[in-house]
Amino acid sequence: ASSDRSQSAMALAATGASGAVRIERHPQGFAILWLGSEPVNSMTLDLWRSLLDALTTLEKDPAVRGVVFASALRKDIFTAGNDIKELHAPSTSEARYREFWRTQTTFLCRLLRSPLATVCAIRGACPAGGCAVALCCDYRVQSDTGTFGLNEVALGIPVPKFWARRFVACANDPARADRTLQLGKLLAPREAHALGLLDEVVPAAALIPTATRAMEGFLKTPDGARHATKVNVRGEFSTAWEAYIEEEASGGWAMLSTPEVEATLGKVIERLSGNKRRAKL
């Protein structure tokens, strides 16, 4: 029996982030994509590349009909969002930033319209880039402790255009969702659920079983009809988003290169570095 289990839940490390993304295939026709870039799944260019590579691998596999995204970290963190050093102009270059933004956005657009059924199992904190990943999935379930939201305004930068539009589209109260974005507020899981951004909130121990149950529900429907319906709902949005990549990257770099934003993000990096030093004491 143990041999059967090991064969039915095969793992494959995706390229690009030193094995930080791991695919675990299940015999029911879906895979769990584990994000394990310690300590906080900081979303670097390498991690976004690995996510895109993994999604491509799964979409090409005829035995895989769905994917669950989950954190393999020791801490209760889905991801801490985009690595600030990828956004801090003095810490990167325009060429790298453009590649970062292009890779990230290509992955999110592909995820939004993927032929796979997609479920996000969110354990703990899920700000910014992690929230964007979740919003592009078909189903979102979060542990009962943590945070959820797009808090870029609190860091001194605007919420990306299509991230903000997706956030508001997923909410059951657009005006409140708009206000939440403008305030740079992170929501507790039950607040996010009440706003319609999450489908379920459960204890952490029930997270993967709940995500699996949700996935099994999706896989009861015919793949072709389900995917065609997804494209009917999201296709135009996804296409417009993808077409905006280069313009957004240009505008983003111009904004990030202003002295005010450079200074603000520099202070964020200093604060985070200070927290790391104190944690080691």
PDB file of C-alpha atoms in Angstrom:
ATOM      1  CA  ALA A   1       0.000   0.000   0.000  1.00  0.00           C
ATOM      2  CA  SER A   2       2.842   2.396   0.832  1.00  0.00           C
ATOM      3  CA  SER A   3       4.354   1.681  -2.588  1.00  0.00           C
ATOM      4  CA  ASP A   4       1.037   2.513  -4.261  1.00  0.00           C
ATOM      5  CA  ARG A   5       0.839   5.805  -2.368  1.00  0.00           C
ATOM      6  CA  SER A   6       4.370   6.772  -3.298  1.00  0.00           C
ATOM      7  CA  GLN A   7       3.678   6.069  -6.955  1.00  0.00           C
ATOM      8  CA  SER A   8       0.352   7.918  -6.983  1.00  0.00           C
ATOM      9  CA  ALA A   9       1.699  11.072  -5.319  1.00  0.00           C
ATOM     10  CA  MET A  10       4.806  11.596  -7.404  1.00  0.00           C
ATOM     11  CA  ALA A  11       6.823  14.766  -6.830  1.00  0.00           C
ATOM     12  CA  LEU A  12       8.532  16.824  -9.499  1.00  0.00           C
ATOM     13  CA  ALA A  13      10.654  19.868  -8.665  1.00  0.00           C
ATOM     14  CA  ALA A  14      10.068  22.713 -11.107  1.00  0.00           C
ATOM     15  CA  THR A  15      13.104  24.510 -12.465  1.00  0.00           C
ATOM     16  CA  GLY A  16      14.222  27.990 -11.527  1.00  0.00           C
ATOM     17  CA  ALA A  17      13.949  28.450  -7.759  1.00  0.00           C
ATOM     18  CA  SER A  18      16.185  25.700  -6.385  1.00  0.00           C
ATOM     19  CA  GLY A  19      13.300  23.321  -5.893  1.00  0.00           C
ATOM     20  CA  ALA A  20      11.182  25.994  -4.185  1.00  0.00           C
ATOM     21  CA  VAL A  21       8.165  24.848  -6.222  1.00  0.00           C
ATOM     22  CA  ARG A  22       7.256  21.162  -5.985  1.00  0.00           C
ATOM     23  CA  ILE A  23       4.518  19.299  -7.836  1.00  0.00           C
ATOM     24  CA  GLU A  24       2.754  16.438  -6.077  1.00  0.00           C
ATOM     25  CA  ARG A  25       0.498  14.445  -8.384  1.00  0.00           C
ATOM     26  CA  HIS A  26      -2.578  12.641  -7.046  1.00  0.00           C
ATOM     27  CA  PRO A  27      -4.400   9.737  -8.697  1.00  0.00           C
ATOM     28  CA  GLN A  28      -7.742  11.568  -8.609  1.00  0.00           C
ATOM     29  CA  GLY A  29      -6.508  13.687 -11.533  1.00  0.00           C
ATOM     30  CA  PHE A  30      -5.095  16.754  -9.815  1.00  0.00           C
ATOM     31  CA  ALA A  31      -1.790  17.995  -8.427  1.00  0.00           C
ATOM     32  CA  ILE A  32      -0.779  20.039  -5.407  1.00  0.00           C
ATOM     33  CA  LEU A  33       1.776  22.715  -6.213  1.00  0.00           C
ATOM     34  CA  TRP A  34       3.748  23.337  -3.028  1.00  0.00           C
ATOM     35  CA  LEU A  35       5.551  26.673  -2.600  1.00  0.00           C
ATOM     36  CA  GLY A  36       8.501  26.144  -0.288  1.00  0.00           C
ATOM     37  CA  SER A  37      10.965  29.024  -0.619  1.00  0.00           C
ATOM     38  CA  GLU A  38      11.914  29.583   3.009  1.00  0.00           C
ATOM     39  CA  PRO A  39      11.429  31.604   5.037  1.00  0.00           C
ATOM     40  CA  VAL A  40       8.408  33.472   3.556  1.00  0.00           C
ATOM     41  CA  ASN A  41       7.965  32.491  -0.131  1.00  0.00           C
ATOM     42  CA  SER A  42       9.193  35.920  -1.188  1.00  0.00           C
ATOM     43  CA  MET A  43       8.057  36.291  -4.793  1.00  0.00           C
ATOM     44  CA  THR A  44      11.263  36.885  -6.723  1.00  0.00           C
ATOM     45  CA  LEU A  45      11.748  36.639 -10.466  1.00  0.00           C
ATOM     46  CA  ASP A  46      12.981  33.065  -9.946  1.00  0.00           C
ATOM     47  CA  LEU A  47       9.869  32.065  -8.014  1.00  0.00           C
ATOM     48  CA  TRP A  48       7.536  33.543 -10.634  1.00  0.00           C
ATOM     49  CA  ARG A  49       9.500  31.690 -13.324  1.00  0.00           C
ATOM     50  CA  SER A  50       9.101  28.459 -11.397  1.00  0.00           C
ATOM     51  CA  LEU A  51       5.363  28.999 -11.016  1.00  0.00           C
ATOM     52  CA  LEU A  52       5.010  29.652 -14.751  1.00  0.00           C
ATOM     53  CA  ASP A  53       7.115  26.583 -15.607  1.00  0.00           C
ATOM     54  CA  ALA A  54       5.093  24.411 -13.230  1.00  0.00           C
ATOM     55  CA  LEU A  55       1.773  25.625 -14.638  1.00  0.00           C
ATOM     56  CA  THR A  56       2.997  24.897 -18.181  1.00  0.00           C
ATOM     57  CA  THR A  57       4.100  21.405 -17.126  1.00  0.00           C
ATOM     58  CA  LEU A  58       0.734  20.623 -15.540  1.00  0.00           C
ATOM     59  CA  GLU A  59      -1.332  22.010 -18.404  1.00  0.00           C
ATOM     60  CA  LYS A  60       0.567  19.739 -20.808  1.00  0.00           C
ATOM     61  CA  ASP A  61       0.003  16.626 -18.677  1.00  0.00           C
ATOM     62  CA  PRO A  62      -3.154  14.791 -19.846  1.00  0.00           C
ATOM     63  CA  ALA A  63      -3.400  13.033 -16.479  1.00  0.00           C
ATOM     64  CA  VAL A  64      -3.746  16.340 -14.605  1.00  0.00           C
ATOM     65  CA  ARG A  65      -7.087  18.169 -14.651  1.00  0.00           C
ATOM     66  CA  GLY A  66      -6.612  20.520 -11.723  1.00  0.00           C
ATOM     67  CA  VAL A  67      -4.054  22.123  -9.423  1.00  0.00           C
ATOM     68  CA  VAL A  68      -4.131  23.163  -5.767  1.00  0.00           C
ATOM     69  CA  PHE A  69      -1.680  25.877  -4.688  1.00  0.00           C
ATOM     70  CA  ALA A  70      -0.396  25.531  -1.111  1.00  0.00           C
ATOM     71  CA  SER A  71       2.472  26.641   1.102  1.00  0.00           C
ATOM     72  CA  ALA A  72       5.098  24.189   2.320  1.00  0.00           C
ATOM     73  CA  LEU A  73       6.701  26.735   4.680  1.00  0.00           C
ATOM     74  CA  ARG A  74       7.341  26.057   8.348  1.00  0.00           C
ATOM     75  CA  LYS A  75       5.591  29.326   9.255  1.00  0.00           C
ATOM     76  CA  ASP A  76       1.916  30.065   8.627  1.00  0.00           C
ATOM     77  CA  ILE A  77       2.549  32.090   5.473  1.00  0.00           C
ATOM     78  CA  PHE A  78       1.205  31.436   1.983  1.00  0.00           C
ATOM     79  CA  THR A  79       3.571  34.041   0.575  1.00  0.00           C
ATOM     80  CA  ALA A  80       4.802  37.385   1.851  1.00  0.00           C
ATOM     81  CA  GLY A  81       4.159  38.887  -1.597  1.00  0.00           C
ATOM     82  CA  ASN A  82       6.587  40.303  -4.114  1.00  0.00           C
ATOM     83  CA  ASP A  83      10.192  40.663  -3.019  1.00  0.00           C
ATOM     84  CA  ILE A  84      10.633  44.399  -2.374  1.00  0.00           C
ATOM     85  CA  LYS A  85      14.121  44.257  -3.899  1.00  0.00           C
ATOM     86  CA  GLU A  86      12.497  43.394  -7.247  1.00  0.00           C
ATOM     87  CA  LEU A  87      10.599  46.705  -7.000  1.00  0.00           C
ATOM     88  CA  HIS A  88      13.227  48.952  -5.393  1.00  0.00           C
ATOM     89  CA  ALA A  89      14.883  50.635  -8.375  1.00  0.00           C
ATOM     90  CA  PRO A  90      18.372  51.001  -6.786  1.00  0.00           C
ATOM     91  CA  SER A  91      18.331  47.266  -5.945  1.00  0.00           C
ATOM     92  CA  THR A  92      17.502  46.070  -9.456  1.00  0.00           C
ATOM     93  CA  SER A  93      17.672  47.258 -13.080  1.00  0.00           C
ATOM     94  CA  GLU A  94      15.079  48.293 -15.622  1.00  0.00           C
ATOM     95  CA  ALA A  95      15.784  45.180 -17.720  1.00  0.00           C
ATOM     96  CA  ARG A  96      15.343  42.842 -14.755  1.00  0.00           C
ATOM     97  CA  TYR A  97      12.227  44.674 -13.564  1.00  0.00           C
ATOM     98  CA  ARG A  98      10.652  44.375 -17.002  1.00  0.00           C
ATOM     99  CA  GLU A  99      11.383  40.644 -17.078  1.00  0.00           C
ATOM    100  CA  PHE A 100      10.031  40.305 -13.533  1.00  0.00           C
ATOM    101  CA  TRP A 101       6.802  42.100 -14.402  1.00  0.00           C
ATOM    102  CA  ARG A 102       6.388  40.254 -17.688  1.00  0.00           C
ATOM    103  CA  THR A 103       6.905  36.831 -16.070  1.00  0.00           C
ATOM    104  CA  GLN A 104       4.627  37.582 -13.133  1.00  0.00           C
ATOM    105  CA  THR A 105       1.796  38.940 -15.266  1.00  0.00           C
ATOM    106  CA  THR A 106       2.049  36.180 -17.869  1.00  0.00           C
ATOM    107  CA  PHE A 107       1.671  33.622 -15.086  1.00  0.00           C
ATOM    108  CA  LEU A 108      -1.333  35.407 -13.549  1.00  0.00           C
ATOM    109  CA  CYS A 109      -3.100  35.791 -16.921  1.00  0.00           C
ATOM    110  CA  ARG A 110      -2.461  32.142 -17.754  1.00  0.00           C
ATOM    111  CA  LEU A 111      -3.709  31.066 -14.333  1.00  0.00           C
ATOM    112  CA  LEU A 112      -6.875  33.142 -14.639  1.00  0.00           C
ATOM    113  CA  ARG A 113      -7.928  31.357 -17.844  1.00  0.00           C
ATOM    114  CA  SER A 114      -6.206  28.003 -17.277  1.00  0.00           C
ATOM    115  CA  PRO A 115      -7.918  24.868 -18.622  1.00  0.00           C
ATOM    116  CA  LEU A 116      -7.111  23.324 -15.238  1.00  0.00           C
ATOM    117  CA  ALA A 117      -9.458  23.660 -12.289  1.00  0.00           C
ATOM    118  CA  THR A 118      -7.562  25.821  -9.782  1.00  0.00           C
ATOM    119  CA  VAL A 119      -7.879  25.976  -5.997  1.00  0.00           C
ATOM    120  CA  CYS A 120      -5.809  28.115  -3.619  1.00  0.00           C
ATOM    121  CA  ALA A 121      -5.241  26.678  -0.123  1.00  0.00           C
ATOM    122  CA  ILE A 122      -4.041  29.679   1.872  1.00  0.00           C
ATOM    123  CA  ARG A 123      -2.340  28.970   5.184  1.00  0.00           C
ATOM    124  CA  GLY A 124      -1.694  32.160   7.140  1.00  0.00           C
ATOM    125  CA  ALA A 125      -0.547  35.457   5.659  1.00  0.00           C
ATOM    126  CA  CYS A 126      -1.466  36.235   2.048  1.00  0.00           C
ATOM    127  CA  PRO A 127      -0.719  39.843   1.083  1.00  0.00           C
ATOM    128  CA  ALA A 128      -0.073  41.454  -2.294  1.00  0.00           C
ATOM    129  CA  GLY A 129       1.399  39.022  -4.863  1.00  0.00           C
ATOM    130  CA  GLY A 130       0.109  35.979  -3.004  1.00  0.00           C
ATOM    131  CA  CYS A 131      -3.347  37.526  -2.930  1.00  0.00           C
ATOM    132  CA  ALA A 132      -3.091  38.120  -6.699  1.00  0.00           C
ATOM    133  CA  VAL A 133      -2.361  34.414  -7.224  1.00  0.00           C
ATOM    134  CA  ALA A 134      -5.361  33.477  -5.081  1.00  0.00           C
ATOM    135  CA  LEU A 135      -7.671  35.902  -6.904  1.00  0.00           C
ATOM    136  CA  CYS A 136      -6.788  34.233 -10.218  1.00  0.00           C
ATOM    137  CA  CYS A 137      -7.848  30.801  -8.927  1.00  0.00           C
ATOM    138  CA  ASP A 138     -11.325  29.309  -9.258  1.00  0.00           C
ATOM    139  CA  TYR A 139     -11.715  28.633  -5.526  1.00  0.00           C
ATOM    140  CA  ARG A 140     -10.088  30.135  -2.437  1.00  0.00           C
ATOM    141  CA  VAL A 141      -9.994  28.625   1.048  1.00  0.00           C
ATOM    142  CA  GLN A 142      -7.956  30.120   3.892  1.00  0.00           C
ATOM    143  CA  SER A 143      -7.001  29.070   7.395  1.00  0.00           C
ATOM    144  CA  ASP A 144      -8.848  30.928  10.162  1.00  0.00           C
ATOM    145  CA  THR A 145      -5.742  32.882  11.173  1.00  0.00           C
ATOM    146  CA  GLY A 146      -3.830  35.082   8.755  1.00  0.00           C
ATOM    147  CA  THR A 147      -4.388  38.044   6.462  1.00  0.00           C
ATOM    148  CA  PHE A 148      -5.655  38.568   2.921  1.00  0.00           C
ATOM    149  CA  GLY A 149      -5.492  41.569   0.636  1.00  0.00           C
ATOM    150  CA  LEU A 150      -3.653  43.937  -1.666  1.00  0.00           C
ATOM    151  CA  ASN A 151      -1.824  46.327   0.673  1.00  0.00           C
ATOM    152  CA  GLU A 152       0.450  48.098  -1.812  1.00  0.00           C
ATOM    153  CA  VAL A 153      -0.889  51.566  -0.871  1.00  0.00           C
ATOM    154  CA  ALA A 154       0.420  51.058   2.682  1.00  0.00           C
ATOM    155  CA  LEU A 155       3.884  50.582   1.139  1.00  0.00           C
ATOM    156  CA  GLY A 156       3.612  53.796  -0.864  1.00  0.00           C
ATOM    157  CA  ILE A 157       2.858  52.328  -4.301  1.00  0.00           C
ATOM    158  CA  PRO A 158      -0.456  51.914  -6.179  1.00  0.00           C
ATOM    159  CA  VAL A 159      -2.235  48.597  -6.518  1.00  0.00           C
ATOM    160  CA  PRO A 160      -1.600  47.345 -10.078  1.00  0.00           C
ATOM    161  CA  LYS A 161      -4.532  48.158 -12.362  1.00  0.00           C
ATOM    162  CA  PHE A 162      -5.748  44.655 -13.182  1.00  0.00           C
ATOM    163  CA  TRP A 163      -5.039  43.330  -9.675  1.00  0.00           C
ATOM    164  CA  ALA A 164      -7.342  46.025  -8.296  1.00  0.00           C
ATOM    165  CA  ARG A 165     -10.036  45.295 -10.875  1.00  0.00           C
ATOM    166  CA  ARG A 166      -9.926  41.560 -10.128  1.00  0.00           C
ATOM    167  CA  PHE A 167     -10.123  42.230  -6.375  1.00  0.00           C
ATOM    168  CA  VAL A 168     -13.234  44.385  -6.820  1.00  0.00           C
ATOM    169  CA  ALA A 169     -14.777  41.911  -9.293  1.00  0.00           C
ATOM    170  CA  CYS A 170     -14.446  39.070  -6.766  1.00  0.00           C
ATOM    171  CA  ALA A 171     -16.029  41.090  -3.956  1.00  0.00           C
ATOM    172  CA  ASN A 172     -19.742  41.176  -3.140  1.00  0.00           C
ATOM    173  CA  ASP A 173     -19.500  44.854  -2.120  1.00  0.00           C
ATOM    174  CA  PRO A 174     -17.516  46.779  -4.762  1.00  0.00           C
ATOM    175  CA  ALA A 175     -17.558  50.067  -2.836  1.00  0.00           C
ATOM    176  CA  ARG A 176     -16.141  48.443   0.288  1.00  0.00           C
ATOM    177  CA  ALA A 177     -13.558  46.569  -1.758  1.00  0.00           C
ATOM    178  CA  ASP A 178     -12.512  49.835  -3.444  1.00  0.00           C
ATOM    179  CA  ARG A 179     -12.162  51.511  -0.045  1.00  0.00           C
ATOM    180  CA  THR A 180     -10.155  48.555   1.320  1.00  0.00           C
ATOM    181  CA  LEU A 181      -7.653  48.941  -1.526  1.00  0.00           C
ATOM    182  CA  GLN A 182      -7.342  52.690  -1.055  1.00  0.00           C
ATOM    183  CA  LEU A 183      -6.626  52.233   2.653  1.00  0.00           C
ATOM    184  CA  GLY A 184      -3.979  49.562   1.995  1.00  0.00           C
ATOM    185  CA  LYS A 185      -5.811  47.330   4.448  1.00  0.00           C
ATOM    186  CA  LEU A 186      -5.193  43.643   4.988  1.00  0.00           C
ATOM    187  CA  LEU A 187      -8.298  41.701   5.975  1.00  0.00           C
ATOM    188  CA  ALA A 188      -8.634  38.928   8.510  1.00  0.00           C
ATOM    189  CA  PRO A 189      -9.810  35.705   6.827  1.00  0.00           C
ATOM    190  CA  ARG A 190     -13.392  36.004   8.076  1.00  0.00           C
ATOM    191  CA  GLU A 191     -13.524  39.635   6.905  1.00  0.00           C
ATOM    192  CA  ALA A 192     -12.330  38.547   3.464  1.00  0.00           C
ATOM    193  CA  HIS A 193     -14.927  35.766   3.456  1.00  0.00           C
ATOM    194  CA  ALA A 194     -17.682  38.205   4.393  1.00  0.00           C
ATOM    195  CA  LEU A 195     -16.598  40.428   1.490  1.00  0.00           C
ATOM    196  CA  GLY A 196     -16.854  37.480  -0.906  1.00  0.00           C
ATOM    197  CA  LEU A 197     -13.115  37.257  -1.582  1.00  0.00           C
ATOM    198  CA  LEU A 198     -12.808  33.807   0.001  1.00  0.00           C
ATOM    199  CA  ASP A 199     -15.081  30.810  -0.512  1.00  0.00           C
ATOM    200  CA  GLU A 200     -14.314  29.148   2.828  1.00  0.00           C
ATOM    201  CA  VAL A 201     -12.423  29.735   6.072  1.00  0.00           C
ATOM    202  CA  VAL A 202     -11.392  26.643   8.042  1.00  0.00           C
ATOM    203  CA  PRO A 203      -8.923  25.600  10.756  1.00  0.00           C
ATOM    204  CA  ALA A 204      -5.418  25.109   9.381  1.00  0.00           C
ATOM    205  CA  ALA A 205      -5.590  21.350   9.916  1.00  0.00           C
ATOM    206  CA  ALA A 206      -8.623  21.175   7.613  1.00  0.00           C
ATOM    207  CA  LEU A 207      -7.129  23.322   4.854  1.00  0.00           C
ATOM    208  CA  ILE A 208      -5.806  20.667   2.442  1.00  0.00           C
ATOM    209  CA  PRO A 209      -8.768  18.290   2.953  1.00  0.00           C
ATOM    210  CA  THR A 210     -11.135  21.197   2.237  1.00  0.00           C
ATOM    211  CA  ALA A 211      -9.174  22.236  -0.857  1.00  0.00           C
ATOM    212  CA  THR A 212      -9.183  18.617  -2.035  1.00  0.00           C
ATOM    213  CA  ARG A 213     -12.939  18.375  -1.583  1.00  0.00           C
ATOM    214  CA  ALA A 214     -13.412  21.585  -3.567  1.00  0.00           C
ATOM    215  CA  MET A 215     -11.183  20.254  -6.326  1.00  0.00           C
ATOM    216  CA  GLU A 216     -13.101  16.980  -6.482  1.00  0.00           C
ATOM    217  CA  GLY A 217     -16.278  19.010  -6.971  1.00  0.00           C
ATOM    218  CA  PHE A 218     -14.778  20.801  -9.983  1.00  0.00           C
ATOM    219  CA  LEU A 219     -13.539  17.532 -11.470  1.00  0.00           C
ATOM    220  CA  LYS A 220     -17.061  16.099 -11.496  1.00  0.00           C
ATOM    221  CA  THR A 221     -17.809  18.466 -14.390  1.00  0.00           C
ATOM    222  CA  PRO A 222     -16.586  17.983 -18.000  1.00  0.00           C
ATOM    223  CA  ASP A 223     -13.281  19.762 -18.521  1.00  0.00           C
ATOM    224  CA  GLY A 224     -14.110  21.250 -21.913  1.00  0.00           C
ATOM    225  CA  ALA A 225     -17.406  22.808 -20.882  1.00  0.00           C
ATOM    226  CA  ARG A 226     -15.947  24.086 -17.607  1.00  0.00           C
ATOM    227  CA  HIS A 227     -12.954  25.689 -19.320  1.00  0.00           C
ATOM    228  CA  ALA A 228     -15.037  27.223 -22.128  1.00  0.00           C
ATOM    229  CA  THR A 229     -17.292  28.814 -19.520  1.00  0.00           C
ATOM    230  CA  LYS A 230     -14.266  30.175 -17.649  1.00  0.00           C
ATOM    231  CA  VAL A 231     -12.971  31.745 -20.862  1.00  0.00           C
ATOM    232  CA  ASN A 232     -16.402  33.228 -21.606  1.00  0.00           C
ATOM    233  CA  VAL A 233     -16.342  34.946 -18.219  1.00  0.00           C
ATOM    234  CA  ARG A 234     -12.650  35.898 -17.960  1.00  0.00           C
ATOM    235  CA  GLY A 235     -11.168  35.698 -21.457  1.00  0.00           C
ATOM    236  CA  GLU A 236     -11.574  39.329 -22.497  1.00  0.00           C
ATOM    237  CA  PHE A 237     -10.272  40.558 -19.145  1.00  0.00           C
ATOM    238  CA  SER A 238      -7.266  38.228 -19.334  1.00  0.00           C
ATOM    239  CA  THR A 239      -6.468  39.242 -22.916  1.00  0.00           C
ATOM    240  CA  ALA A 240      -6.670  42.961 -22.083  1.00  0.00           C
ATOM    241  CA  TRP A 241      -4.464  42.390 -19.035  1.00  0.00           C
ATOM    242  CA  GLU A 242      -1.846  40.552 -21.082  1.00  0.00           C
ATOM    243  CA  ALA A 243      -1.869  43.258 -23.755  1.00  0.00           C
ATOM    244  CA  TYR A 244      -1.119  45.843 -21.050  1.00  0.00           C
ATOM    245  CA  ILE A 245       2.082  44.158 -19.808  1.00  0.00           C
ATOM    246  CA  GLU A 246       4.660  46.319 -21.601  1.00  0.00           C
ATOM    247  CA  GLU A 247       2.815  49.581 -20.992  1.00  0.00           C
ATOM    248  CA  GLU A 248       2.401  48.718 -17.332  1.00  0.00           C
ATOM    249  CA  ALA A 249       6.057  47.734 -16.994  1.00  0.00           C
ATOM    250  CA  SER A 250       7.131  51.076 -18.488  1.00  0.00           C
ATOM    251  CA  GLY A 251       4.823  53.055 -16.229  1.00  0.00           C
ATOM    252  CA  GLY A 252       5.774  50.955 -13.235  1.00  0.00           C
ATOM    253  CA  TRP A 253       9.504  51.523 -13.724  1.00  0.00           C
ATOM    254  CA  ALA A 254       8.962  55.274 -14.126  1.00  0.00           C
ATOM    255  CA  MET A 255       6.971  55.341 -10.877  1.00  0.00           C
ATOM    256  CA  LEU A 256       9.431  53.141  -8.971  1.00  0.00           C
ATOM    257  CA  SER A 257      12.337  55.335 -10.118  1.00  0.00           C
ATOM    258  CA  THR A 258      10.983  58.504  -8.514  1.00  0.00           C
ATOM    259  CA  PRO A 259      12.977  59.677  -5.478  1.00  0.00           C
ATOM    260  CA  GLU A 260       9.908  59.489  -3.251  1.00  0.00           C
ATOM    261  CA  VAL A 261       9.142  55.847  -4.038  1.00  0.00           C
ATOM    262  CA  GLU A 262      12.812  54.845  -3.959  1.00  0.00           C
ATOM    263  CA  ALA A 263      13.083  56.311  -0.469  1.00  0.00           C
ATOM    264  CA  THR A 264       9.839  54.732   0.737  1.00  0.00           C
ATOM    265  CA  LEU A 265      10.735  51.252  -0.478  1.00  0.00           C
ATOM    266  CA  GLY A 266      14.273  51.677   0.815  1.00  0.00           C
ATOM    267  CA  LYS A 267      12.847  52.225   4.298  1.00  0.00           C
ATOM    268  CA  VAL A 268      10.717  49.079   3.914  1.00  0.00           C
ATOM    269  CA  ILE A 269      13.848  47.077   3.045  1.00  0.00           C
ATOM    270  CA  GLU A 270      15.678  48.554   6.056  1.00  0.00           C
ATOM    271  CA  ARG A 271      12.772  47.644   8.341  1.00  0.00           C
ATOM    272  CA  LEU A 272      12.604  44.097   7.017  1.00  0.00           C
ATOM    273  CA  SER A 273      16.373  43.714   7.343  1.00  0.00           C
ATOM    274  CA  GLY A 274      16.160  44.917  10.928  1.00  0.00           C
ATOM    275  CA  ASN A 275      13.461  42.367  11.703  1.00  0.00           C
ATOM    276  CA  LYS A 276      15.647  39.589  10.262  1.00  0.00           C
ATOM    277  CA  ARG A 277      18.623  40.678  12.387  1.00  0.00           C
ATOM    278  CA  ARG A 278      16.524  40.760  15.546  1.00  0.00           C
ATOM    279  CA  ALA A 279      15.126  37.301  14.770  1.00  0.00           C
ATOM    280  CA  LYS A 280      18.661  35.910  14.684  1.00  0.00           C
ATOM    281  CA  LEU A 281      19.612  37.355  18.091  1.00  0.00           C
TER     282      LEU A 281
END
